[in-house]
Short mmCIF file of C-alpha atoms in Angstrom, two decimals:
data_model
loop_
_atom_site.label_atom_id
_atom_site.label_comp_id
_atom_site.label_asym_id
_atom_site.label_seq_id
_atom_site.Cartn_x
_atom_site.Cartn_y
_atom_site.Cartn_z
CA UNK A 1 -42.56 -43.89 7.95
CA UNK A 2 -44.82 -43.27 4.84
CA UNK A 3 -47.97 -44.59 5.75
CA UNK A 4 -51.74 -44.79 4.14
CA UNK A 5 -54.84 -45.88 6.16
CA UNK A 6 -58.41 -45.98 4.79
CA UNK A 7 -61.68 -45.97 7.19
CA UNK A 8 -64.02 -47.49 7.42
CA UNK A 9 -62.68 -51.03 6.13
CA UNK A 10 -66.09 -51.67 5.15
CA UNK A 11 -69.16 -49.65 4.34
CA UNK A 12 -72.89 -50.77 3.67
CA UNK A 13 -75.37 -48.17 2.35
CA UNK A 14 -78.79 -48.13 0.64
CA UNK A 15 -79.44 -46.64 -2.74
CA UNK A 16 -79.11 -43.02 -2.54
CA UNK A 17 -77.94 -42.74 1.00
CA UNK A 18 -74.35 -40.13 0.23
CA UNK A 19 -71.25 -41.08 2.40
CA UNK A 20 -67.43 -40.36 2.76
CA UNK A 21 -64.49 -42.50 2.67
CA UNK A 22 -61.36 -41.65 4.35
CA UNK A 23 -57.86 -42.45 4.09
CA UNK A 24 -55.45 -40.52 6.05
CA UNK A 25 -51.56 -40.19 5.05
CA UNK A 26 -48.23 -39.58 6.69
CA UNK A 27 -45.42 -39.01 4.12
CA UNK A 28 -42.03 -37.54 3.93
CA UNK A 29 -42.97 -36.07 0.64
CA UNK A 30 -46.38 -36.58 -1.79
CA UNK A 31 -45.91 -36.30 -5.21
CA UNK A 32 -49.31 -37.22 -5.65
CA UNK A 33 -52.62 -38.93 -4.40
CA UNK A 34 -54.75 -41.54 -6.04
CA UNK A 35 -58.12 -43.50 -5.88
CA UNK A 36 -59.11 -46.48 -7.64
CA UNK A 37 -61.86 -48.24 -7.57
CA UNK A 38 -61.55 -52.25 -7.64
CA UNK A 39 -63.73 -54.87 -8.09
CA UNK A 40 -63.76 -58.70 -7.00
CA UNK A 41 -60.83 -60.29 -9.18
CA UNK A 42 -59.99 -57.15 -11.20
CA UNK A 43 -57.11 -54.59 -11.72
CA UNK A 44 -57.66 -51.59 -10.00
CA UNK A 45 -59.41 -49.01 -12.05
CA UNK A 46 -58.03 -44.70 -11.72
CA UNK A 47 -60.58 -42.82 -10.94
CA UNK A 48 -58.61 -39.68 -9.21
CA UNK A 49 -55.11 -38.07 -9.31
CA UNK A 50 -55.05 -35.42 -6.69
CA UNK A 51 -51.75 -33.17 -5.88
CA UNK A 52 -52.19 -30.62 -3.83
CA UNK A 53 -53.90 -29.45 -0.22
CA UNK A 54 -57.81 -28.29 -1.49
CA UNK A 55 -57.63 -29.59 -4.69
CA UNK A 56 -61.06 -31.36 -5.79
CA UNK A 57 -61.81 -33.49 -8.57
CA UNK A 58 -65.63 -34.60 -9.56
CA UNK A 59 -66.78 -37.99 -11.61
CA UNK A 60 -70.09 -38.71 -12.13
CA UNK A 61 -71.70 -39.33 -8.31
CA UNK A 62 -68.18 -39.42 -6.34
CA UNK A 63 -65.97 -35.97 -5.35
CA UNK A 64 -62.44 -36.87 -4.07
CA UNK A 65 -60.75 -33.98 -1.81
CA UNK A 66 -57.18 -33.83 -0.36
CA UNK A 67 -56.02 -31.44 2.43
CA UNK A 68 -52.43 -31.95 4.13
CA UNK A 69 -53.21 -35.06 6.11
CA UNK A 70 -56.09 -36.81 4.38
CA UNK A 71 -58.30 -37.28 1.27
CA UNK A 72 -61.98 -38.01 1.41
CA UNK A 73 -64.07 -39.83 -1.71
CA UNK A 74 -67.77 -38.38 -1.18
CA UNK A 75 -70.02 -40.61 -2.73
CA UNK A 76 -73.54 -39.09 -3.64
CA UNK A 77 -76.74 -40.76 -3.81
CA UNK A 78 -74.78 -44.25 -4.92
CA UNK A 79 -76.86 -46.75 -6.86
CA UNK A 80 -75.95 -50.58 -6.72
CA UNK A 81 -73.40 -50.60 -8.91
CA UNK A 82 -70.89 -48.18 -7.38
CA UNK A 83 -70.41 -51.54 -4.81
CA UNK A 84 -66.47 -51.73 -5.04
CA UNK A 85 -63.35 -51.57 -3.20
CA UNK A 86 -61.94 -48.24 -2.88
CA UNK A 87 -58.24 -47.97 -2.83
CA UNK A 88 -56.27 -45.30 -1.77
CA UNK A 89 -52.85 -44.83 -2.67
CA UNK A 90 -49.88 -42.10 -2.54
CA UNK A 91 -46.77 -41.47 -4.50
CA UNK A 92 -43.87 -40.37 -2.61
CA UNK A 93 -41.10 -37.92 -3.92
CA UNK A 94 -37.99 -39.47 -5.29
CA UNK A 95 -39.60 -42.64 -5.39
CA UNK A 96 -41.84 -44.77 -8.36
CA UNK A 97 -43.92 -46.85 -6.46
CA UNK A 98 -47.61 -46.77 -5.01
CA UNK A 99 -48.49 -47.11 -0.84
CA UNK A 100 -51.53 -48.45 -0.47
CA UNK A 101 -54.22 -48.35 1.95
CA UNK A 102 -56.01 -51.57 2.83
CA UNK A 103 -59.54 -50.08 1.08
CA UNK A 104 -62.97 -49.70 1.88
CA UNK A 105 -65.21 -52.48 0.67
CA UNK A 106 -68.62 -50.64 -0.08
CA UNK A 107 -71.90 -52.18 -0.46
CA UNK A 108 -74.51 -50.63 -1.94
CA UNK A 109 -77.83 -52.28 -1.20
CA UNK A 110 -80.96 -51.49 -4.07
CA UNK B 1 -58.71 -46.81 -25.08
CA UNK B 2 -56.05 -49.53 -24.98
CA UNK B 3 -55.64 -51.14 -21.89
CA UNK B 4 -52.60 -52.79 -20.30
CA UNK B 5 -52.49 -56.58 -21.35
CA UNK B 6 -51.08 -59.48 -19.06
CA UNK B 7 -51.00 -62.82 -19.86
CA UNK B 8 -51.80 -65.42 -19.03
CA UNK B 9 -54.62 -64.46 -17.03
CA UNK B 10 -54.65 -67.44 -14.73
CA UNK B 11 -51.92 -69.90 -13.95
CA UNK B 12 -51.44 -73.16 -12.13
CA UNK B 13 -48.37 -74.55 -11.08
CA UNK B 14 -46.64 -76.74 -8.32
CA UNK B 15 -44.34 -75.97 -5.70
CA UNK B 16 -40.57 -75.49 -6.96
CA UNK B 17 -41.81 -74.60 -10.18
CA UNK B 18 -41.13 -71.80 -12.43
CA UNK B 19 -43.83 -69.16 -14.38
CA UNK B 20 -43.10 -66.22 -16.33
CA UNK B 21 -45.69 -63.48 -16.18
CA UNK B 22 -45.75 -61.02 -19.11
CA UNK B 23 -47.04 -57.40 -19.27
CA UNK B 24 -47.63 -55.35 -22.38
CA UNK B 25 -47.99 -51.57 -21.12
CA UNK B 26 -50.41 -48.57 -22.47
CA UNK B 27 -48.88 -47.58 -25.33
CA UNK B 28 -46.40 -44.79 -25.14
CA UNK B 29 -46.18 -46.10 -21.51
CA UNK B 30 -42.53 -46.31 -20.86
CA UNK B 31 -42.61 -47.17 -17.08
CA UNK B 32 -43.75 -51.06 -15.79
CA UNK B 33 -44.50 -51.79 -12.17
CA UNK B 34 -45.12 -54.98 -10.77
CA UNK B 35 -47.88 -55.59 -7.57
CA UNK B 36 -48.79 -58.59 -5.89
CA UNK B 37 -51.82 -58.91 -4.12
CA UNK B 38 -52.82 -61.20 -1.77
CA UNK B 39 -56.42 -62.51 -0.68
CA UNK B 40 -57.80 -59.67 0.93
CA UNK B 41 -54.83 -57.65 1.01
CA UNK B 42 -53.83 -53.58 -0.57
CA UNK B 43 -51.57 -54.27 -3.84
CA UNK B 44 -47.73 -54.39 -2.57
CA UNK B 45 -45.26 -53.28 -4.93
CA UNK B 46 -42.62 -55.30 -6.15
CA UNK B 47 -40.02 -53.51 -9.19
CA UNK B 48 -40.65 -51.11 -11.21
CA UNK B 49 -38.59 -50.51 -14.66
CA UNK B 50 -38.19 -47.04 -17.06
CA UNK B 51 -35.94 -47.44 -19.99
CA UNK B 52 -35.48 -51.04 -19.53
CA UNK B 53 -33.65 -50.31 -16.06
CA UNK B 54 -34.92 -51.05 -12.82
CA UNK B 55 -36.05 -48.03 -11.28
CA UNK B 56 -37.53 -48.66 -7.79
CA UNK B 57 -37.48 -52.33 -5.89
CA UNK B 58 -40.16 -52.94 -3.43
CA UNK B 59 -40.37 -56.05 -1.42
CA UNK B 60 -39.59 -58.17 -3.98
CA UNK B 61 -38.46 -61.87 -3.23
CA UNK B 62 -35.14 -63.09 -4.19
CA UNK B 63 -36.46 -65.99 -6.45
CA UNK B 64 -38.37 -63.54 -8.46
CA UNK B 65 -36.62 -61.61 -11.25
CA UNK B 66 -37.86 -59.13 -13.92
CA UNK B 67 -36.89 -57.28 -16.77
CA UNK B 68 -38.52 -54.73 -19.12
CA UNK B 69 -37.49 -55.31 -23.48
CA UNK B 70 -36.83 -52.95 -25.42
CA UNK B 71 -41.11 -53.02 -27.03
CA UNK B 72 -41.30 -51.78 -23.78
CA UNK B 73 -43.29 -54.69 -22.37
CA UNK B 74 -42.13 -56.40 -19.13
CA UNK B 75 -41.49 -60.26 -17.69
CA UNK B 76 -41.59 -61.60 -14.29
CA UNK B 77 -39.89 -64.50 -13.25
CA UNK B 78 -41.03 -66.14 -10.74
CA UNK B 79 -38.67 -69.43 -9.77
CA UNK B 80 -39.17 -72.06 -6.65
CA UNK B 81 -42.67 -71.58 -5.97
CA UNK B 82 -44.16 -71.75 -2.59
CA UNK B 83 -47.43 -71.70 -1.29
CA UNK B 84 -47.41 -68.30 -0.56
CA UNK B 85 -46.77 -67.37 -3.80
CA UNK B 86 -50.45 -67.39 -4.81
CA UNK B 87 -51.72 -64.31 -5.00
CA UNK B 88 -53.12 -61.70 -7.90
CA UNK B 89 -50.41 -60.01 -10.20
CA UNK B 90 -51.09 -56.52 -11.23
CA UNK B 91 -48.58 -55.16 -14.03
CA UNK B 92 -49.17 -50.82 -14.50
CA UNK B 93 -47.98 -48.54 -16.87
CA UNK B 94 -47.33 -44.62 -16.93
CA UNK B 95 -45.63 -42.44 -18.79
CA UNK B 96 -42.29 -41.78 -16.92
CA UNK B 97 -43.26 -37.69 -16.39
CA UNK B 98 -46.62 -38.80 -15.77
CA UNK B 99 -47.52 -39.69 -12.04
CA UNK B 100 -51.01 -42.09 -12.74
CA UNK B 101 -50.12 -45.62 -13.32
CA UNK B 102 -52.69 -47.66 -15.11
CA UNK B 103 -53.15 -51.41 -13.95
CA UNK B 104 -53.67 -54.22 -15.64
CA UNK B 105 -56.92 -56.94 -15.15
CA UNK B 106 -54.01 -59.04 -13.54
CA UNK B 107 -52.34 -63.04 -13.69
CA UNK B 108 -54.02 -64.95 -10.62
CA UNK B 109 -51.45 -67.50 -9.89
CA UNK B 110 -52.13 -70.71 -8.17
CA UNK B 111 -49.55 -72.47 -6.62
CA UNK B 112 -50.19 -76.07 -5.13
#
């Protein structure tokens, strides 16, 4: 069964204090790999596409990696305003919709 | 950049009644999907349409219905409403080679 799941479910950090979210996958086929970043009430906002095992893509203070089983969003010295929920989702061959994982609500305390 | 628009942003209505949620894609955007998302809850996909055909159903209820016009832009139809029909509304658009889909800032419905 295609399935996403993102750790931790929520994350507290202080200003500057770098961290990784993870979301692990297990799919028939991925056509692709995708974070957004959602706040309170919101649509979910793309921040990443990613396609293949050790691609990396770079915004600003967060790094998203993919290898065959999982994706990590580094987050580097955050600043309040990078609080969000971060979703993970995945495309699966031959299909259009998203999976999604639950997300990882992060705090980031000033 | 222009956005994808849904309207209306927030709706009330009472049990066994109807609403119609619209979506107005990215344009260019010639594929619609449909999420709803509970309190708390990952986005769970509903329908998506390319070409004004449905192409991909998710766990769509029976009471709902959707279709996508020929502008491109995309109506839900939601009939009989429960309870458990309240929940956020996310319409995205994409390009139909194009794997990103772009979501809207979503129709919070509110069913009492």
């Amino acid at each position: 069964e295609d399935q996403v799941t993102q750790s931790p479910e929520a994350l507290r950090l202080q200003e500057g204090e770098s961290s990784s979210l993870n979301c692990s996958y297990t799919v028939s086929g991925l056509r692709g790999l995708f974070w957004y970043r959602q706040d309170p009430g919101k649509g979910p906002e793309f921040l990443f596409t990613l396609y293949s095992a050790g691609e990396e893509k770079e915004k600003e203070r967060l790094k998203a990696t993919l290898t065959k089983k999982e994706s990590f969003l580094h987050i580097t010295a955050p600043k309040p305003e990078d609080s969000a929920t971060y979703l993970c989702a995945l495309k699966v061959s031959g299909t259009y919709k998203y999976i999604f994982g639950t997300g990882t609500r992060l705090k980031v305390l000033a | 950049a222009a956005g994808v628009i849904q309207s209306p942003r927030h709706l009330i209505k009472e049990k066994r009644e109807t609403a119609t949620l619209k979506c107005y894609p990215i344009p260019r955007h010639d594929t619609v999907y449909w999420y709803q998302q509970g309190p708390g809850q990952d986005p769970q996909f509903l329908i998506s349409f390319y070409e004004k055909m449905q192409s991909d159903k998710g766990s769509i209820p029976d009471r709902f219905s959707a279709q996508q016009f020929s502008d491109y832009h995309s109506e839900l139809n939601m009939s009989s409403l429960e309870l458990g029909d309240s929940a956020l509304y996310f319409c995205a658009s994409s390009t139909q080679g194009g794997e990103t889909q772009y979501f809207g800032p979503g129709t919070r419905l509110l069913v009492l």
